[in-house]
Tab-separated table of C-alpha atoms in Angstrom:
chain	number	residue	atom	x	y	z
A	1	GLY	CA	201.230	-5.562	-37.514
A	2	ALA	CA	200.522	-9.202	-37.719
A	3	GLY	CA	203.592	-10.939	-36.876
A	4	VAL	CA	206.822	-10.154	-34.492
A	5	SER	CA	209.261	-7.246	-36.281
A	6	GLN	CA	212.396	-7.098	-35.597
A	7	SER	CA	215.202	-4.501	-36.923
A	8	PRO	CA	217.343	-4.120	-38.459
A	9	ARG	CA	217.156	-7.508	-40.324
A	10	TYR	CA	221.016	-7.317	-40.681
A	11	LYS	CA	224.270	-5.432	-38.798
A	12	VAL	CA	227.398	-5.554	-39.549
A	13	THR	CA	229.779	-3.907	-36.951
A	14	LYS	CA	233.108	-3.427	-35.711
A	15	ARG	CA	234.707	-5.135	-32.851
A	16	GLY	CA	234.343	-2.996	-30.064
A	17	GLN	CA	231.177	-0.672	-31.236
A	18	ASP	CA	227.531	-1.179	-29.758
A	19	VAL	CA	224.676	-2.507	-31.398
A	20	ALA	CA	221.012	-2.057	-30.370
A	21	LEU	CA	218.810	-4.938	-31.769
A	22	ARG	CA	214.834	-3.872	-31.582
A	23	CYS	CA	211.867	-5.926	-31.244
A	24	ASP	CA	208.364	-4.997	-31.835
A	25	PRO	CA	205.988	-7.749	-30.808
A	26	ILE	CA	202.526	-8.905	-31.933
A	27	SER	CA	200.303	-6.426	-30.499
A	28	GLY	CA	198.442	-7.439	-27.185
A	29	HIS	CA	201.406	-10.070	-26.584
A	30	VAL	CA	202.576	-9.600	-22.636
A	31	SER	CA	206.052	-12.216	-22.969
A	32	LEU	CA	208.616	-11.268	-25.078
A	33	TYR	CA	211.755	-13.545	-25.539
A	34	TRP	CA	215.138	-13.298	-26.654
A	35	TYR	CA	217.058	-15.935	-28.353
A	36	ARG	CA	220.294	-15.761	-30.008
A	37	GLN	CA	221.349	-18.730	-32.656
A	38	ALA	CA	224.811	-19.463	-33.648
A	39	LEU	CA	225.561	-20.918	-36.625
A	40	GLY	CA	224.711	-24.855	-37.052
A	41	GLN	CA	223.269	-24.438	-33.754
A	42	GLY	CA	219.495	-24.397	-32.362
A	43	PRO	CA	218.584	-20.913	-30.478
A	44	GLU	CA	219.483	-20.711	-27.302
A	45	PHE	CA	217.317	-18.340	-24.545
A	46	LEU	CA	219.188	-15.172	-23.325
A	47	THR	CA	216.215	-13.404	-21.470
A	48	TYR	CA	212.402	-12.587	-21.063
A	49	PHE	CA	209.684	-10.137	-19.844
A	50	ASN	CA	206.662	-9.842	-18.737
A	51	TYR	CA	205.095	-6.527	-19.768
A	52	GLU	CA	207.713	-4.636	-18.841
A	53	ALA	CA	209.585	-6.480	-15.991
A	54	GLN	CA	212.326	-8.435	-17.197
A	55	GLN	CA	211.407	-11.677	-15.630
A	56	ASP	CA	214.795	-14.301	-16.459
A	57	LYS	CA	217.752	-12.885	-17.741
A	58	SER	CA	219.873	-16.013	-16.531
A	59	GLY	CA	220.731	-16.798	-20.485
A	60	LEU	CA	222.579	-13.383	-20.788
A	61	PRO	CA	226.021	-14.348	-21.477
A	62	ASN	CA	227.744	-11.460	-19.708
A	63	ASP	CA	227.092	-8.054	-18.392
A	64	ARG	CA	227.864	-6.516	-22.179
A	65	PHE	CA	224.111	-7.839	-22.793
A	66	SER	CA	221.583	-6.116	-21.660
A	67	ALA	CA	217.594	-5.708	-22.545
A	68	GLU	CA	215.188	-3.616	-21.682
A	69	ARG	CA	211.304	-3.037	-22.656
A	70	PRO	CA	210.058	0.069	-20.753
A	71	GLU	CA	206.355	0.429	-21.848
A	72	GLY	CA	205.805	-3.111	-22.005
A	73	SER	CA	205.731	-3.512	-25.823
A	74	ILE	CA	209.103	-2.754	-27.879
A	75	SER	CA	211.786	-4.250	-26.677
A	76	THR	CA	216.128	-3.503	-27.239
A	77	LEU	CA	218.411	-5.473	-27.226
A	78	THR	CA	221.651	-3.921	-26.417
A	79	ILE	CA	225.499	-5.363	-26.763
A	80	GLN	CA	228.119	-3.265	-25.489
A	81	ARG	CA	231.519	-3.657	-27.041
A	82	THR	CA	230.630	-6.295	-29.453
A	83	GLU	CA	233.184	-9.039	-30.016
A	84	GLN	CA	233.572	-11.402	-33.151
A	85	ARG	CA	231.965	-14.504	-30.783
A	86	ASP	CA	228.806	-12.411	-30.718
A	87	SER	CA	228.231	-13.290	-34.283
A	88	ALA	CA	224.792	-14.674	-34.358
A	89	MET	CA	221.526	-14.771	-35.411
A	90	TYR	CA	219.001	-13.024	-32.559
A	91	ARG	CA	215.653	-13.712	-32.277
A	92	CYS	CA	212.898	-12.148	-30.696
A	93	ALA	CA	209.984	-14.227	-29.986
A	94	SER	CA	206.378	-12.353	-28.201
A	95	SER	CA	203.646	-14.812	-26.522
A	96	LEU	CA	199.762	-14.597	-24.963
A	97	GLY	CA	200.110	-18.028	-24.011
A	98	ARG	CA	202.264	-20.983	-23.814
A	99	GLU	CA	202.719	-20.819	-28.155
A	100	LYS	CA	205.692	-18.317	-28.985
A	101	TYR	CA	205.625	-16.572	-32.056
A	102	PHE	CA	208.831	-15.678	-33.681
A	103	GLY	CA	210.361	-12.671	-35.790
A	104	PRO	CA	212.508	-13.057	-38.380
A	105	GLY	CA	215.376	-12.417	-36.705
A	106	THR	CA	218.679	-9.881	-36.907
A	107	ARG	CA	221.832	-11.402	-38.324
A	108	LEU	CA	224.621	-9.820	-36.507
A	109	THR	CA	228.031	-9.759	-37.946
A	110	VAL	CA	231.060	-8.662	-36.234
A	111	LEU	CA	234.453	-7.961	-37.744
B	1	ALA	CA	218.400	-28.023	-16.882
B	2	GLN	CA	216.664	-29.599	-19.645
B	3	SER	CA	218.319	-30.653	-22.599
B	4	VAL	CA	217.287	-31.216	-26.283
B	5	SER	CA	218.971	-33.901	-28.677
B	6	GLN	CA	218.165	-34.346	-32.619
B	7	HIS	CA	220.772	-36.771	-33.894
B	8	ASN	CA	219.973	-36.469	-37.237
B	9	HIS	CA	221.960	-33.486	-38.365
B	10	HIS	CA	220.736	-33.426	-42.168
B	11	VAL	CA	218.213	-35.914	-43.830
B	12	ILE	CA	217.932	-35.904	-47.308
B	13	LEU	CA	215.042	-38.131	-48.914
B	14	SER	CA	213.588	-38.396	-52.448
B	15	GLU	CA	210.078	-36.987	-52.947
B	16	ALA	CA	207.505	-39.111	-51.498
B	17	ALA	CA	209.522	-41.166	-49.324
B	18	SER	CA	208.969	-41.619	-45.421
B	19	LEU	CA	209.833	-39.041	-42.987
B	20	GLU	CA	211.234	-39.817	-39.280
B	21	LEU	CA	213.097	-36.793	-37.129
B	22	GLY	CA	214.170	-38.315	-33.511
B	23	CYS	CA	214.003	-35.773	-30.970
B	24	ASN	CA	214.518	-36.623	-27.439
B	25	TYR	CA	214.495	-34.452	-24.307
B	26	SER	CA	216.433	-34.835	-20.583
B	27	TYR	CA	213.956	-33.800	-18.228
B	28	GLY	CA	212.011	-35.657	-15.646
B	29	GLY	CA	208.841	-33.331	-15.273
B	30	THR	CA	205.979	-32.193	-16.920
B	31	VAL	CA	206.767	-30.578	-20.339
B	32	ASN	CA	205.183	-29.298	-23.584
B	33	LEU	CA	206.743	-30.235	-26.523
B	34	PHE	CA	207.036	-28.541	-29.878
B	35	TRP	CA	208.573	-28.677	-33.679
B	36	TYR	CA	209.199	-25.492	-35.475
B	37	VAL	CA	210.183	-25.125	-39.272
B	38	GLN	CA	212.320	-22.920	-40.568
B	39	TYR	CA	211.960	-22.362	-44.938
B	40	PRO	CA	214.873	-21.219	-46.449
B	41	GLY	CA	214.933	-17.249	-45.730
B	42	GLN	CA	212.101	-17.436	-43.711
B	43	HIS	CA	211.495	-17.200	-39.891
B	44	LEU	CA	210.697	-20.004	-37.016
B	45	GLN	CA	207.510	-21.292	-37.543
B	46	LEU	CA	205.147	-23.440	-35.356
B	47	LEU	CA	204.535	-27.059	-37.073
B	48	LEU	CA	202.959	-28.625	-34.314
B	49	LYS	CA	202.848	-28.830	-30.437
B	50	TYR	CA	202.026	-31.128	-27.390
B	51	PHE	CA	200.492	-30.103	-24.085
B	52	SER	CA	198.740	-33.091	-22.666
B	53	GLY	CA	196.124	-35.627	-23.781
B	54	ASP	CA	196.416	-37.605	-27.316
B	55	PRO	CA	200.229	-38.627	-27.543
B	56	LEU	CA	199.919	-37.930	-31.390
B	57	VAL	CA	199.449	-34.712	-32.339
B	58	LYS	CA	198.778	-33.624	-35.696
B	59	GLY	CA	200.359	-30.100	-37.296
B	60	ILE	CA	200.057	-28.221	-40.211
B	61	LYS	CA	201.205	-29.747	-43.792
B	62	GLY	CA	200.235	-33.390	-43.323
B	63	PHE	CA	203.043	-33.724	-40.267
B	64	GLU	CA	202.729	-35.376	-36.844
B	65	ALA	CA	204.583	-36.488	-33.808
B	66	GLU	CA	204.278	-38.875	-31.067
B	67	PHE	CA	205.020	-38.364	-27.445
B	68	ILE	CA	206.416	-41.488	-25.764
B	69	LYS	CA	206.933	-40.020	-22.083
B	70	SER	CA	208.609	-43.354	-21.358
B	71	LYS	CA	211.681	-43.000	-24.247
B	72	PHE	CA	211.316	-39.134	-23.348
B	73	SER	CA	210.904	-39.089	-27.310
B	74	PHE	CA	209.077	-36.632	-29.433
B	75	ASN	CA	209.933	-37.921	-32.826
B	76	LEU	CA	208.321	-35.937	-36.147
B	77	ARG	CA	206.821	-37.860	-38.921
B	78	LYS	CA	205.209	-37.193	-42.406
B	79	PRO	CA	204.148	-40.520	-44.692
B	80	SER	CA	205.599	-38.691	-48.047
B	81	VAL	CA	207.803	-35.593	-47.891
B	82	GLN	CA	207.578	-33.302	-50.642
B	83	TRP	CA	210.241	-30.848	-52.164
B	84	SER	CA	208.561	-27.970	-50.666
B	85	ASP	CA	209.419	-29.474	-47.119
B	86	THR	CA	212.531	-28.589	-47.720
B	87	ALA	CA	213.869	-26.768	-44.311
B	88	GLU	CA	215.166	-26.820	-41.032
B	89	TYR	CA	213.459	-28.630	-38.378
B	90	PHE	CA	213.619	-27.547	-34.275
B	91	CYS	CA	212.710	-29.680	-31.785
B	92	ALA	CA	211.904	-27.591	-28.583
B	93	VAL	CA	210.748	-28.381	-25.074
B	94	THR	CA	208.916	-26.260	-22.136
B	95	ALA	CA	209.479	-27.754	-18.530
B	96	ILE	CA	206.595	-26.991	-16.753
B	97	SER	CA	207.685	-27.542	-13.517
B	98	SER	CA	210.626	-26.197	-13.258
B	99	GLY	CA	212.027	-22.535	-12.488
B	100	SER	CA	212.889	-22.060	-16.514
B	101	ALA	CA	209.237	-23.028	-17.182
B	102	ARG	CA	208.980	-20.202	-19.548
B	103	GLN	CA	212.194	-21.153	-21.314
B	104	LEU	CA	212.208	-22.750	-24.668
B	105	THR	CA	215.109	-25.503	-25.015
B	106	PHE	CA	215.964	-25.939	-28.400
B	107	GLY	CA	217.676	-28.832	-30.267
B	108	SER	CA	220.472	-28.214	-32.615
B	109	GLY	CA	218.236	-28.656	-35.733
B	110	THR	CA	217.698	-31.245	-38.604
B	111	GLN	CA	218.190	-29.923	-42.036
B	112	LEU	CA	216.264	-32.149	-44.590
B	113	THR	CA	216.642	-31.723	-48.057
B	114	VAL	CA	214.288	-33.598	-50.676
B	115	LEU	CA	215.351	-34.209	-54.042
B	116	PRO	CA	212.643	-33.546	-56.702
């Protein structure tokens, strides 16, 4: 596709459920990033991959959050046992160089 | 760790007014600087970037930004705004010489509303 795509665009879940958010980067982009954006704030770094290797996961808030990119393309961000404070926009970006291209985001609401 | 401050949370202007949005960062080393824009209902788009060289950079739609190293600033400007510039604007920095060189650190954003 022409840009970064993310699915689902909106996800409403109940507290305690697991959710999986998907990111499909621009074809050929080596690096893939996950960010989280709370209402009224800028995006905050969660983790990033070069190819299939997770290079930095320092931004993941706790061990309920994990991410993978097994074949160096599509990535999944998984949140286990969701809590209301996990409600946010989750943004994915990909890059080949220093510019990052963002997807439309997934709006997660935990009830 | 680096941080980015955008002091104006909401700016309201009339069409044809001039715009300047402030951005300051805290990092003493080499940085790459960016402005992203998010139009209503759309995703984050790159407006302009600074890597090196001429500190005055020009982006899309008539926007420009000036990197002033001594002030740790990268303010966004446009001489005459249009109603279609209504959007949220984010300043972001990558600290090149730090261990987190791949991370973009964002400011909290400035919502610009242009009145027709």
